[in-house]
Amino acid sequence: MSSHSNSRPNMPWSNGEVKTFLSLVAEERIQGELDGAARNEKIFLELAEAMATHGFTRSSKQCRDKLKKLKCEYRAVAVHNGRRGVDKRRWKWFPEMDAIYGKRPASSVRESVVDSAGPSPVSSCTSGNGQSLRELISERLAAAAADIFSEFEKTIARYEKEIDRQRRLLE
């Protein structure tokens, strides 16, 4: 097996490539190997070879990075959509990713793509601007708390105003 060194290093993945890749990743055997592998380079080499048989040239590293990014985005959307009172985020690949990872234990979603020698799964998951998922969630929680507190203050002010109005009516 080769790692396809002639792969397209900075070319974005087409919808067809992602769809094919996710169908390969969804296979029970692949999921089982990803779940059980401490070092999973062999699995990503196999995925790169399978992609090649479908006419897509990607290296094992590109396959690993793509799955990592897809999982990070999946987790971010799932966390966001799990909050009450927020508009649900839509993401093109959410249904496919949810079919693969939605019913799986959270630990296998985090760990199955990360090499045991690599950084922590959560801290290595970054947003587009380089923020870790943990920082992003913390920032969003702080913003949500500030919004809730602001709404709480407005509600109290409305109630106080209404109480004053009713007192004046009673006088």
PDB file of C-alpha atoms in Angstrom:
ATOM      1  CA  MET A   1       0.000   0.000   0.000  1.00  0.00           C
ATOM      2  CA  SER A   2       1.264   3.444  -0.830  1.00  0.00           C
ATOM      3  CA  SER A   3       0.372   6.731   0.774  1.00  0.00           C
ATOM      4  CA  HIS A   4      -0.283   8.355  -2.611  1.00  0.00           C
ATOM      5  CA  SER A   5       2.476  10.928  -2.547  1.00  0.00           C
ATOM      6  CA  ASN A   6       1.090  12.385  -5.793  1.00  0.00           C
ATOM      7  CA  SER A   7      -2.093  13.427  -3.971  1.00  0.00           C
ATOM      8  CA  ARG A   8      -3.453  16.944  -4.182  1.00  0.00           C
ATOM      9  CA  PRO A   9      -2.033  18.544  -1.021  1.00  0.00           C
ATOM     10  CA  ASN A  10      -4.022  21.779  -0.815  1.00  0.00           C
ATOM     11  CA  MET A  11      -6.962  20.996  -3.043  1.00  0.00           C
ATOM     12  CA  PRO A  12     -10.338  21.120  -1.310  1.00  0.00           C
ATOM     13  CA  TRP A  13     -12.266  17.875  -1.197  1.00  0.00           C
ATOM     14  CA  SER A  14     -15.156  17.690  -3.640  1.00  0.00           C
ATOM     15  CA  ASN A  15     -18.616  16.665  -2.447  1.00  0.00           C
ATOM     16  CA  GLY A  16     -18.132  13.372  -4.275  1.00  0.00           C
ATOM     17  CA  GLU A  17     -14.852  12.731  -2.474  1.00  0.00           C
ATOM     18  CA  VAL A  18     -16.355  13.440   0.940  1.00  0.00           C
ATOM     19  CA  LYS A  19     -19.420  11.319   0.216  1.00  0.00           C
ATOM     20  CA  THR A  20     -17.226   8.409  -0.930  1.00  0.00           C
ATOM     21  CA  PHE A  21     -14.869   8.866   2.020  1.00  0.00           C
ATOM     22  CA  LEU A  22     -17.728   8.843   4.529  1.00  0.00           C
ATOM     23  CA  SER A  23     -19.230   5.733   2.960  1.00  0.00           C
ATOM     24  CA  LEU A  24     -15.861   3.998   3.410  1.00  0.00           C
ATOM     25  CA  VAL A  25     -15.422   5.267   6.974  1.00  0.00           C
ATOM     26  CA  ALA A  26     -18.960   4.127   7.845  1.00  0.00           C
ATOM     27  CA  GLU A  27     -18.113   0.477   7.194  1.00  0.00           C
ATOM     28  CA  GLU A  28     -18.364  -1.494  10.433  1.00  0.00           C
ATOM     29  CA  ARG A  29     -14.976  -3.092   9.888  1.00  0.00           C
ATOM     30  CA  ILE A  30     -13.288   0.306   9.485  1.00  0.00           C
ATOM     31  CA  GLN A  31     -15.094   1.678  12.550  1.00  0.00           C
ATOM     32  CA  GLY A  32     -14.038  -1.368  14.542  1.00  0.00           C
ATOM     33  CA  GLU A  33     -10.422  -0.941  13.497  1.00  0.00           C
ATOM     34  CA  LEU A  34     -10.472   2.791  14.247  1.00  0.00           C
ATOM     35  CA  ASP A  35     -11.987   2.117  17.671  1.00  0.00           C
ATOM     36  CA  GLY A  36      -9.384  -0.507  18.526  1.00  0.00           C
ATOM     37  CA  ALA A  37      -6.281   1.055  17.026  1.00  0.00           C
ATOM     38  CA  ALA A  38      -3.797   2.936  19.140  1.00  0.00           C
ATOM     39  CA  ARG A  39      -1.828   3.812  16.015  1.00  0.00           C
ATOM     40  CA  ASN A  40      -4.079   3.878  13.022  1.00  0.00           C
ATOM     41  CA  GLU A  41      -1.804   4.820  10.101  1.00  0.00           C
ATOM     42  CA  LYS A  42      -2.464   1.415   8.512  1.00  0.00           C
ATOM     43  CA  ILE A  43      -6.198   2.096   8.481  1.00  0.00           C
ATOM     44  CA  PHE A  44      -5.742   5.481   6.830  1.00  0.00           C
ATOM     45  CA  LEU A  45      -3.408   3.929   4.247  1.00  0.00           C
ATOM     46  CA  GLU A  46      -6.197   1.463   3.519  1.00  0.00           C
ATOM     47  CA  LEU A  47      -8.737   4.299   3.229  1.00  0.00           C
ATOM     48  CA  ALA A  48      -6.427   6.167   0.830  1.00  0.00           C
ATOM     49  CA  GLU A  49      -6.152   3.018  -1.304  1.00  0.00           C
ATOM     50  CA  ALA A  50      -9.929   2.569  -1.270  1.00  0.00           C
ATOM     51  CA  MET A  51     -10.385   6.209  -2.296  1.00  0.00           C
ATOM     52  CA  ALA A  52      -8.002   5.578  -5.200  1.00  0.00           C
ATOM     53  CA  THR A  53     -10.148   2.675  -6.405  1.00  0.00           C
ATOM     54  CA  HIS A  54     -13.020   5.175  -6.592  1.00  0.00           C
ATOM     55  CA  GLY A  55     -10.883   7.582  -8.623  1.00  0.00           C
ATOM     56  CA  PHE A  56      -9.884   9.966  -5.825  1.00  0.00           C
ATOM     57  CA  THR A  57      -6.209  10.454  -5.012  1.00  0.00           C
ATOM     58  CA  ARG A  58      -5.647  11.356  -1.377  1.00  0.00           C
ATOM     59  CA  SER A  59      -2.822  10.461   1.002  1.00  0.00           C
ATOM     60  CA  SER A  60      -3.323   8.627   4.275  1.00  0.00           C
ATOM     61  CA  LYS A  61      -2.479  11.876   6.092  1.00  0.00           C
ATOM     62  CA  GLN A  62      -5.116  13.746   4.095  1.00  0.00           C
ATOM     63  CA  CYS A  63      -7.660  11.041   4.952  1.00  0.00           C
ATOM     64  CA  ARG A  64      -6.743  11.231   8.631  1.00  0.00           C
ATOM     65  CA  ASP A  65      -6.881  15.044   8.642  1.00  0.00           C
ATOM     66  CA  LYS A  66     -10.198  15.056   6.775  1.00  0.00           C
ATOM     67  CA  LEU A  67     -11.815  12.648   9.220  1.00  0.00           C
ATOM     68  CA  LYS A  68     -10.460  14.670  12.129  1.00  0.00           C
ATOM     69  CA  LYS A  69     -11.920  17.899  10.671  1.00  0.00           C
ATOM     70  CA  LEU A  70     -15.253  16.239   9.906  1.00  0.00           C
ATOM     71  CA  LYS A  71     -15.445  14.903  13.469  1.00  0.00           C
ATOM     72  CA  CYS A  72     -14.561  18.286  14.927  1.00  0.00           C
ATOM     73  CA  GLU A  73     -17.273  19.995  12.893  1.00  0.00           C
ATOM     74  CA  TYR A  74     -19.742  17.230  13.733  1.00  0.00           C
ATOM     75  CA  ARG A  75     -19.060  17.648  17.459  1.00  0.00           C
ATOM     76  CA  ALA A  76     -19.321  21.455  17.238  1.00  0.00           C
ATOM     77  CA  VAL A  77     -22.688  21.253  15.443  1.00  0.00           C
ATOM     78  CA  ALA A  78     -23.955  18.539  17.803  1.00  0.00           C
ATOM     79  CA  VAL A  79     -22.935  20.567  20.880  1.00  0.00           C
ATOM     80  CA  HIS A  80     -24.533  23.720  19.451  1.00  0.00           C
ATOM     81  CA  ASN A  81     -27.742  21.966  18.437  1.00  0.00           C
ATOM     82  CA  GLY A  82     -27.935  20.276  21.829  1.00  0.00           C
ATOM     83  CA  ARG A  83     -28.403  23.628  23.548  1.00  0.00           C
ATOM     84  CA  ARG A  84     -31.928  24.810  24.256  1.00  0.00           C
ATOM     85  CA  GLY A  85     -33.136  28.080  22.801  1.00  0.00           C
ATOM     86  CA  VAL A  86     -30.678  28.306  19.920  1.00  0.00           C
ATOM     87  CA  ASP A  87     -31.312  28.211  16.211  1.00  0.00           C
ATOM     88  CA  LYS A  88     -30.194  24.830  14.966  1.00  0.00           C
ATOM     89  CA  ARG A  89     -27.088  24.891  12.811  1.00  0.00           C
ATOM     90  CA  ARG A  90     -27.193  23.042   9.542  1.00  0.00           C
ATOM     91  CA  TRP A  91     -24.157  21.336   8.098  1.00  0.00           C
ATOM     92  CA  LYS A  92     -24.066  19.447   4.842  1.00  0.00           C
ATOM     93  CA  TRP A  93     -22.402  16.334   6.268  1.00  0.00           C
ATOM     94  CA  PHE A  94     -24.252  16.176   9.591  1.00  0.00           C
ATOM     95  CA  PRO A  95     -26.732  13.440   8.571  1.00  0.00           C
ATOM     96  CA  GLU A  96     -23.938  11.161   7.320  1.00  0.00           C
ATOM     97  CA  MET A  97     -21.715  11.833  10.331  1.00  0.00           C
ATOM     98  CA  ASP A  98     -24.623  11.386  12.728  1.00  0.00           C
ATOM     99  CA  ALA A  99     -25.452   8.052  11.103  1.00  0.00           C
ATOM    100  CA  ILE A 100     -21.864   6.960  11.798  1.00  0.00           C
ATOM    101  CA  TYR A 101     -21.199   8.574  15.184  1.00  0.00           C
ATOM    102  CA  GLY A 102     -24.563   9.648  16.610  1.00  0.00           C
ATOM    103  CA  LYS A 103     -25.199   6.453  18.554  1.00  0.00           C
ATOM    104  CA  ARG A 104     -21.576   5.744  19.451  1.00  0.00           C
ATOM    105  CA  PRO A 105     -20.069   6.480  22.866  1.00  0.00           C
ATOM    106  CA  ALA A 106     -18.541   9.962  22.963  1.00  0.00           C
ATOM    107  CA  SER A 107     -15.107   8.565  23.779  1.00  0.00           C
ATOM    108  CA  SER A 108     -14.957   6.570  20.563  1.00  0.00           C
ATOM    109  CA  VAL A 109     -15.952   9.632  18.538  1.00  0.00           C
ATOM    110  CA  ARG A 110     -13.101  11.569  20.113  1.00  0.00           C
ATOM    111  CA  GLU A 111     -10.469   8.898  20.180  1.00  0.00           C
ATOM    112  CA  SER A 112     -10.975   6.820  17.075  1.00  0.00           C
ATOM    113  CA  VAL A 113      -9.231   9.295  14.804  1.00  0.00           C
ATOM    114  CA  VAL A 114      -6.488  10.395  17.165  1.00  0.00           C
ATOM    115  CA  ASP A 115      -3.197   8.615  17.434  1.00  0.00           C
ATOM    116  CA  SER A 116      -2.296   7.699  21.010  1.00  0.00           C
ATOM    117  CA  ALA A 117       0.999   9.559  20.616  1.00  0.00           C
ATOM    118  CA  GLY A 118      -0.786  12.726  19.456  1.00  0.00           C
ATOM    119  CA  PRO A 119      -2.263  15.621  21.383  1.00  0.00           C
ATOM    120  CA  SER A 120      -5.519  15.430  23.319  1.00  0.00           C
ATOM    121  CA  PRO A 121      -8.509  14.914  21.026  1.00  0.00           C
ATOM    122  CA  VAL A 122     -10.400  17.935  22.315  1.00  0.00           C
ATOM    123  CA  SER A 123      -7.448  20.311  22.396  1.00  0.00           C
ATOM    124  CA  SER A 124      -6.315  19.238  18.937  1.00  0.00           C
ATOM    125  CA  CYS A 125      -9.730  19.922  17.433  1.00  0.00           C
ATOM    126  CA  THR A 126      -9.519  23.484  16.176  1.00  0.00           C
ATOM    127  CA  SER A 127     -11.944  25.883  14.586  1.00  0.00           C
ATOM    128  CA  GLY A 128     -11.032  27.714  11.406  1.00  0.00           C
ATOM    129  CA  ASN A 129      -9.207  30.414  13.344  1.00  0.00           C
ATOM    130  CA  GLY A 130      -7.009  28.002  15.302  1.00  0.00           C
ATOM    131  CA  GLN A 131      -9.118  27.941  18.467  1.00  0.00           C
ATOM    132  CA  SER A 132      -9.341  24.608  20.213  1.00  0.00           C
ATOM    133  CA  LEU A 133     -12.792  23.102  20.580  1.00  0.00           C
ATOM    134  CA  ARG A 134     -12.508  23.514  24.358  1.00  0.00           C
ATOM    135  CA  GLU A 135     -11.723  27.247  23.964  1.00  0.00           C
ATOM    136  CA  LEU A 136     -14.533  27.657  21.449  1.00  0.00           C
ATOM    137  CA  ILE A 137     -17.074  25.963  23.724  1.00  0.00           C
ATOM    138  CA  SER A 138     -15.853  27.972  26.717  1.00  0.00           C
ATOM    139  CA  GLU A 139     -16.152  31.209  24.740  1.00  0.00           C
ATOM    140  CA  ARG A 140     -19.647  30.312  23.524  1.00  0.00           C
ATOM    141  CA  LEU A 141     -20.751  29.329  27.039  1.00  0.00           C
ATOM    142  CA  ALA A 142     -19.489  32.645  28.414  1.00  0.00           C
ATOM    143  CA  ALA A 143     -21.331  34.526  25.651  1.00  0.00           C
ATOM    144  CA  ALA A 144     -24.507  32.524  26.308  1.00  0.00           C
ATOM    145  CA  ALA A 145     -24.240  33.213  30.051  1.00  0.00           C
ATOM    146  CA  ALA A 146     -23.828  36.938  29.352  1.00  0.00           C
ATOM    147  CA  ASP A 147     -26.885  36.867  27.060  1.00  0.00           C
ATOM    148  CA  ILE A 148     -28.948  35.035  29.679  1.00  0.00           C
ATOM    149  CA  PHE A 149     -27.881  37.472  32.397  1.00  0.00           C
ATOM    150  CA  SER A 150     -28.743  40.427  30.160  1.00  0.00           C
ATOM    151  CA  GLU A 151     -32.200  38.977  29.449  1.00  0.00           C
ATOM    152  CA  PHE A 152     -32.667  38.321  33.168  1.00  0.00           C
ATOM    153  CA  GLU A 153     -31.851  41.967  33.977  1.00  0.00           C
ATOM    154  CA  LYS A 154     -34.323  43.159  31.316  1.00  0.00           C
ATOM    155  CA  THR A 155     -37.026  40.885  32.720  1.00  0.00           C
ATOM    156  CA  ILE A 156     -36.447  42.194  36.256  1.00  0.00           C
ATOM    157  CA  ALA A 157     -36.606  45.784  34.974  1.00  0.00           C
ATOM    158  CA  ARG A 158     -39.934  45.029  33.220  1.00  0.00           C
ATOM    159  CA  TYR A 159     -41.362  43.461  36.388  1.00  0.00           C
ATOM    160  CA  GLU A 160     -40.204  46.385  38.530  1.00  0.00           C
ATOM    161  CA  LYS A 161     -41.770  48.801  36.072  1.00  0.00           C
ATOM    162  CA  GLU A 162     -45.033  46.845  36.136  1.00  0.00           C
ATOM    163  CA  ILE A 163     -45.021  46.718  39.949  1.00  0.00           C
ATOM    164  CA  ASP A 164     -44.521  50.509  40.075  1.00  0.00           C
ATOM    165  CA  ARG A 165     -47.381  50.992  37.601  1.00  0.00           C
ATOM    166  CA  GLN A 166     -49.714  48.805  39.657  1.00  0.00           C
ATOM    167  CA  ARG A 167     -48.741  50.632  42.899  1.00  0.00           C
ATOM    168  CA  ARG A 168     -49.605  53.967  41.295  1.00  0.00           C
ATOM    169  CA  LEU A 169     -52.977  52.551  40.234  1.00  0.00           C
ATOM    170  CA  LEU A 170     -53.694  51.435  43.801  1.00  0.00           C
ATOM    171  CA  GLU A 171     -52.831  54.842  45.322  1.00  0.00           C
TER     172      GLU A 171
END
